[in-house]
XYZ file of C-alpha atoms in Angstrom:
437
model
C 41.656 26.513 112.621
C 40.997 28.704 109.556
C 40.110 26.761 106.426
C 39.764 28.393 102.927
C 38.018 26.374 100.242
C 38.509 27.689 96.725
C 36.982 26.408 93.417
C 35.831 27.429 89.996
C 32.420 29.098 89.594
C 30.390 26.031 88.877
C 27.639 24.342 90.842
C 28.897 20.833 90.005
C 32.210 21.779 91.675
C 30.578 23.451 94.689
C 28.256 20.660 95.745
C 30.975 18.070 96.370
C 32.838 20.414 98.847
C 29.702 21.254 100.973
C 29.694 18.156 103.282
C 33.265 18.738 104.326
C 32.663 22.503 104.640
C 29.649 21.844 106.990
C 31.684 19.285 108.938
C 34.445 21.816 109.464
C 31.906 24.394 110.671
C 30.283 21.898 112.933
C 33.724 21.182 114.499
C 34.020 24.869 115.351
C 36.506 25.911 112.625
C 36.310 29.082 110.559
C 35.470 28.419 106.978
C 35.475 30.660 103.867
C 34.621 29.652 100.360
C 36.309 31.662 97.662
C 35.267 31.692 93.992
C 34.204 34.086 91.319
C 31.402 36.388 92.033
C 29.122 34.219 89.770
C 28.942 31.565 92.449
C 28.594 33.875 95.518
C 24.809 33.548 95.880
C 24.999 29.762 95.782
C 27.742 29.679 98.429
C 25.681 31.907 100.672
C 22.469 29.802 99.999
C 24.478 26.857 101.340
C 24.934 28.637 104.634
C 28.646 29.402 104.129
C 30.646 32.569 104.148
C 31.685 33.586 100.596
C 34.726 35.343 99.400
C 33.761 36.928 96.127
C 36.755 37.202 93.829
C 36.772 40.147 91.395
C 37.460 39.832 87.812
C 34.803 37.355 86.766
C 33.873 39.626 83.846
C 37.457 39.539 82.612
C 37.591 35.757 82.252
C 35.495 33.381 80.030
C 32.741 31.380 81.636
C 33.401 27.770 82.417
C 30.611 26.855 79.923
C 32.947 27.903 77.093
C 35.384 24.991 77.871
C 35.144 23.836 74.240
C 36.949 27.034 73.088
C 40.058 25.961 75.095
C 40.359 22.384 74.066
C 43.904 21.491 72.783
C 44.085 21.036 69.025
C 44.638 17.664 67.413
C 48.296 18.522 66.622
C 49.099 19.527 70.131
C 47.405 16.505 71.697
C 49.275 14.195 69.346
C 52.564 15.791 70.173
C 51.899 15.422 73.906
C 50.625 11.867 73.511
C 53.684 10.775 71.505
C 56.030 12.405 74.135
C 54.419 10.339 76.859
C 54.844 6.989 74.919
C 51.798 5.603 76.705
C 50.867 1.933 76.712
C 47.450 1.671 74.937
C 46.011 0.298 78.193
C 46.839 3.638 79.824
C 45.149 5.877 77.275
C 41.724 6.271 78.916
C 42.921 8.626 81.741
C 45.140 10.564 79.434
C 42.386 10.988 76.827
C 40.061 12.429 79.345
C 42.701 14.784 80.785
C 44.024 15.931 77.398
C 40.610 16.650 75.921
C 38.528 17.952 78.877
C 40.938 19.058 81.715
C 43.564 20.882 79.695
C 40.697 23.097 78.485
C 39.359 23.469 82.022
C 42.715 24.455 83.388
C 43.363 27.012 80.661
C 40.082 28.869 81.153
C 41.406 30.228 84.444
C 45.112 29.739 84.051
C 46.196 30.752 80.479
C 49.672 29.376 79.779
C 50.442 32.535 77.735
C 49.671 34.780 80.718
C 52.229 37.545 81.195
C 53.408 37.452 84.845
C 53.865 41.299 84.673
C 50.135 41.811 84.081
C 47.327 41.790 86.563
C 45.345 38.529 87.001
C 42.200 39.797 88.820
C 40.962 36.467 90.084
C 44.354 35.113 91.295
C 45.439 38.595 92.605
C 42.318 38.870 94.667
C 42.747 35.380 96.077
C 46.387 36.135 96.960
C 45.423 39.313 98.637
C 42.784 37.474 100.741
C 45.092 34.626 101.890
C 47.766 37.110 102.873
C 45.280 38.993 104.984
C 43.283 36.076 106.478
C 46.146 33.600 106.852
C 44.288 30.390 106.556
C 45.836 27.246 108.166
C 44.437 24.955 105.424
C 43.614 25.671 101.806
C 41.266 23.118 100.168
C 41.183 23.560 96.457
C 39.629 21.956 93.399
C 42.119 20.115 91.193
C 41.512 22.323 88.159
C 41.777 25.534 90.260
C 45.572 25.670 90.465
C 45.405 29.158 91.976
C 44.383 27.421 95.201
C 47.697 25.401 95.346
C 49.644 28.580 94.519
C 47.866 30.541 97.200
C 48.435 27.796 99.833
C 52.199 27.911 99.051
C 52.266 31.726 99.260
C 50.676 31.874 102.766
C 52.348 28.784 104.111
C 49.090 26.786 104.614
C 48.531 23.075 104.432
C 47.561 22.413 100.810
C 44.686 19.954 100.154
C 43.133 18.948 96.894
C 39.515 17.796 97.093
C 38.596 15.528 94.181
C 35.256 15.461 92.403
C 36.154 12.592 90.167
C 39.111 10.332 89.352
C 42.536 11.896 89.871
C 43.367 12.522 86.224
C 45.584 15.493 87.213
C 47.743 13.411 89.551
C 47.969 10.523 87.138
C 48.983 12.809 84.250
C 51.542 14.678 86.381
C 53.254 11.417 87.315
C 53.352 10.286 83.635
C 55.085 13.478 82.623
C 57.426 13.293 85.560
C 58.534 9.865 84.619
C 59.377 11.104 81.126
C 60.848 14.471 82.242
C 64.449 13.687 81.121
C 63.439 12.550 77.692
C 60.675 15.031 76.783
C 61.303 16.768 73.454
C 62.245 20.416 73.604
C 59.266 22.595 74.179
C 57.038 19.857 75.433
C 55.914 20.249 79.055
C 53.119 19.096 81.393
C 50.174 21.307 80.619
C 49.534 21.743 84.423
C 52.987 23.232 84.824
C 52.504 25.446 81.803
C 49.288 26.806 83.286
C 50.638 27.381 86.750
C 54.122 28.673 86.099
C 53.240 32.278 85.029
C 51.207 32.787 88.208
C 54.029 31.320 90.366
C 56.410 33.695 88.664
C 54.119 36.566 89.324
C 54.222 35.941 92.988
C 57.875 35.104 93.145
C 57.353 31.457 93.966
C 59.512 28.526 93.042
C 57.350 25.706 91.692
C 57.339 22.167 92.936
C 55.060 19.137 93.004
C 53.147 20.289 96.068
C 51.976 23.423 94.245
C 50.239 21.324 91.630
C 49.107 18.343 93.738
C 48.937 19.587 97.376
C 50.313 17.933 100.542
C 47.212 15.678 100.651
C 44.437 14.646 98.285
C 40.945 13.919 99.624
C 39.485 11.329 97.280
C 35.837 10.297 97.455
C 36.175 7.875 94.543
C 35.524 4.264 95.618
C 38.961 2.684 96.386
C 38.277 -0.224 93.950
C 38.191 2.074 90.929
C 40.494 4.830 92.051
C 43.342 5.824 89.697
C 46.607 4.641 91.090
C 48.961 7.457 91.983
C 51.779 7.978 94.549
C 49.908 10.902 96.069
C 49.118 10.851 99.862
C 45.377 10.081 99.645
C 42.651 10.462 102.344
C 39.502 8.573 101.593
C 36.202 10.354 102.370
C 32.591 9.213 102.042
C 30.936 11.567 99.626
C 27.508 12.638 100.939
C 24.600 13.585 98.821
C 24.522 17.378 98.590
C 22.414 19.838 96.658
C 23.562 23.171 97.941
C 20.758 25.097 99.456
C 18.376 22.134 99.575
C 14.810 22.510 98.390
C 11.080 21.930 99.105
C 9.710 18.482 98.895
C 6.781 18.673 96.415
C 3.366 17.207 97.608
C 3.338 14.497 94.933
C 6.342 12.902 96.613
C 4.574 12.489 99.839
C 2.538 9.482 98.716
C 3.771 6.102 97.444
C 3.518 5.544 93.639
C 0.977 3.028 92.509
C 3.501 1.377 90.232
C 7.387 1.190 90.165
C 8.907 4.672 89.851
C 12.130 5.294 87.938
C 14.320 8.330 88.196
C 15.999 9.434 84.962
C 18.713 12.131 85.325
C 21.599 13.290 83.070
C 23.041 15.587 85.733
C 23.710 19.362 85.802
C 26.908 19.223 83.871
C 25.438 17.518 80.825
C 23.026 20.420 80.246
C 25.565 23.143 81.196
C 28.083 21.994 78.516
C 25.288 21.499 75.956
C 25.965 17.825 75.193
C 24.180 16.489 72.175
C 21.960 14.004 74.044
C 18.814 14.340 71.793
C 19.069 10.959 70.096
C 19.843 9.108 73.363
C 17.002 10.893 75.264
C 14.563 9.953 72.352
C 15.728 6.302 72.574
C 15.174 6.207 76.370
C 11.767 7.819 76.134
C 10.772 5.185 73.554
C 11.907 2.521 75.956
C 9.946 3.994 78.821
C 6.797 4.128 76.725
C 6.548 0.322 76.596
C 6.866 -0.211 80.337
C 4.326 -0.310 83.216
C 6.230 2.238 85.271
C 6.256 5.850 86.256
C 9.326 7.773 85.127
C 10.369 11.071 86.741
C 12.786 12.688 84.168
C 14.864 15.668 85.316
C 15.136 17.232 81.842
C 14.923 20.922 80.934
C 13.211 22.607 77.986
C 16.286 22.376 75.684
C 16.647 18.618 76.374
C 12.975 18.097 75.725
C 12.817 20.190 72.554
C 11.389 18.010 69.683
C 10.885 15.013 71.927
C 7.709 12.915 72.226
C 7.227 12.366 75.973
C 5.191 9.308 76.774
C 2.252 9.581 79.158
C 4.046 7.553 81.863
C 6.904 10.109 81.987
C 6.730 13.044 84.295
C 9.265 15.750 83.494
C 10.676 18.249 85.969
C 13.370 20.793 85.281
C 15.087 20.028 88.586
C 14.432 18.218 91.791
C 17.019 17.250 94.449
C 17.640 13.495 93.910
C 17.734 12.816 97.585
C 14.132 13.941 97.709
C 13.137 11.784 94.728
C 15.066 8.543 95.148
C 13.515 7.325 98.373
C 10.302 6.736 96.270
C 12.112 5.047 93.391
C 12.894 1.482 92.463
C 15.772 2.431 90.192
C 17.734 5.389 88.880
C 18.978 5.735 85.257
C 21.800 8.288 84.953
C 24.952 9.536 83.222
C 27.425 8.037 85.659
C 28.407 11.263 87.482
C 29.847 11.070 90.962
C 27.082 13.060 92.591
C 24.328 10.971 91.197
C 26.126 7.709 91.960
C 26.513 8.889 95.555
C 22.820 9.458 96.043
C 21.998 6.064 94.693
C 24.561 4.453 96.956
C 23.393 6.291 99.989
C 19.656 5.430 99.407
C 20.234 1.790 98.311
C 18.667 2.263 94.902
C 19.705 0.024 91.985
C 21.364 2.035 89.205
C 21.654 1.946 85.476
C 24.469 3.900 84.025
C 24.203 5.117 80.407
C 27.223 5.325 78.105
C 26.797 9.105 77.527
C 29.681 10.663 79.653
C 33.415 9.682 79.313
C 33.732 9.943 83.101
C 31.079 7.397 83.756
C 33.411 4.375 83.573
C 34.724 4.232 87.118
C 31.276 4.541 88.739
C 29.734 2.075 86.215
C 32.452 -0.478 87.036
C 31.754 -0.127 90.787
C 27.981 -0.416 90.316
C 28.240 -3.529 88.089
C 31.035 -5.018 90.124
C 28.833 -5.408 93.221
C 25.732 -6.289 91.257
C 23.951 -3.061 92.105
C 22.912 -2.353 88.476
C 23.846 -2.483 84.819
C 25.787 -0.455 82.231
C 23.657 0.331 79.059
C 24.703 1.914 75.758
C 21.634 3.309 74.052
C 23.633 3.843 70.884
C 24.206 0.062 70.517
C 21.170 -1.644 71.989
C 17.747 -1.607 70.528
C 14.822 -0.093 72.266
C 13.481 -3.600 73.033
C 16.811 -4.655 74.436
C 17.045 -1.523 76.648
C 13.575 -2.166 77.955
C 14.429 -5.805 78.730
C 17.405 -4.744 80.741
C 15.557 -2.091 82.696
C 12.883 -4.657 83.528
C 15.577 -6.981 84.643
C 16.882 -4.416 87.251
C 13.344 -3.734 88.379
C 12.283 -7.359 88.947
C 15.436 -9.411 89.972
C 16.110 -9.236 93.747
C 19.839 -9.565 93.199
C 20.131 -5.913 92.144
C 18.510 -4.744 95.353
C 20.973 -6.969 97.276
C 23.717 -5.358 95.294
C 22.532 -1.924 96.064
C 22.535 -2.814 99.759
C 26.119 -4.094 99.464
C 27.118 -0.899 97.576
C 25.602 1.124 100.413
C 27.502 -0.829 103.061
C 30.769 -0.212 101.303
C 29.947 3.486 100.868
C 29.064 3.754 104.626
C 32.345 2.142 105.632
C 34.410 4.981 104.084
C 35.474 7.817 106.547
C 32.928 10.443 107.078
C 33.672 14.163 106.509
C 33.769 14.535 110.269
C 36.662 12.035 110.403
C 38.443 13.812 107.618
C 38.275 17.002 109.695
C 40.488 15.419 112.284
C 43.067 14.484 109.541
C 43.081 18.159 108.419
C 43.538 19.317 111.979
C 46.641 17.081 112.256
C 47.926 18.268 108.938
C 47.558 21.893 109.880
C 49.570 21.283 113.037
C 52.418 19.586 111.010
C 52.613 21.296 107.608
C 55.419 19.795 105.631
C 58.194 22.207 104.720
C 58.698 22.722 100.982
C 61.397 20.342 99.773
C 63.614 19.995 96.770
C 61.851 16.692 95.917
C 59.915 16.886 92.636
C 61.006 20.373 91.695
C 59.693 21.167 88.288
C 61.767 22.092 85.213
C 63.432 25.364 85.449
C 64.166 24.935 89.186
C 67.314 23.611 90.725
C 66.965 19.885 91.358
């Protein structure tokens, strides 16, 4: 079986696909990973075969996502058109603020189908030549779904977080008959010019795939009608790393890991005040803290003597020596904590942290802390609580058991084999506006 994995040029989007890619390779399948040339070296370092897509210089870097955020007037128009219940606003707010921008970086809705699109054209040329049986694609990388349709491959989305795209598609689909003139699903608006360029009729599968692989814990997964395959997300840091000598001996007092994730620094989040608050809290504790903060995050900060800063260290190297991890609530960091049975404290610094925080607190594996609301003394007290109360270690063990019960990437490979042997034919169900229903 030939499997093409395609994704945007971003490390935080590459790492979640690696366990599945390695499992496919281990099962004897051919695997290629296609992305912009900016990610080629990292793909190769992970031991995989890269397809370097041309045209990276012609498109803005993913770090410039803020430049593509929908304006207040557009967001208000879309929000009003959906007539959402206030209880449903959280997924839409995340999609409309962050994911519209991410989609538009690589799939401009004003793209002229008669003009060249170097990235998508290169991807299309490759799939027509290599003829993959399965295309696994990132939910914001709509070119993957379009390429799968063009070559007749099984189309599989691989999630890195909650399925905001699937949830949003369904909200627009429910309102399709009553949407005001000119209002359309931003996903459709982004994909349509490329579909037209390649002579393809759009339908739901092009935007959502035949199957969605979802590593989000089932208890906090967004409810959609998509065919979903659960998969245990494994800790992954790409090319690995060298375990430093200081991690080879046990610490003489409790060690805490403090990490805000790669995405926080890439998108230049303003975390200075929160970092200062956390450093103040650490200063009054009899602990050793290993903080994965870079020079920009440390600029102007007073680092206590009990805090050891490192620009980067794979968390699966660090956490076996730790009694707790404090983090931003990202899926990758959550996964390492769950896999290694380490109690977790999630900080209210990332809009996407909610699902993981709910899962962690729901099984008693940690706490949710908002440094903007709590005093330094209150934060310190809550951290001390997680360190000393045995119930949090028991909760971490329960979280680990639930995580381990999810299907492994090896099991998901068998599902993909079955899908490739029985690829559904394109149907008229769910045809998008402009097509014959």
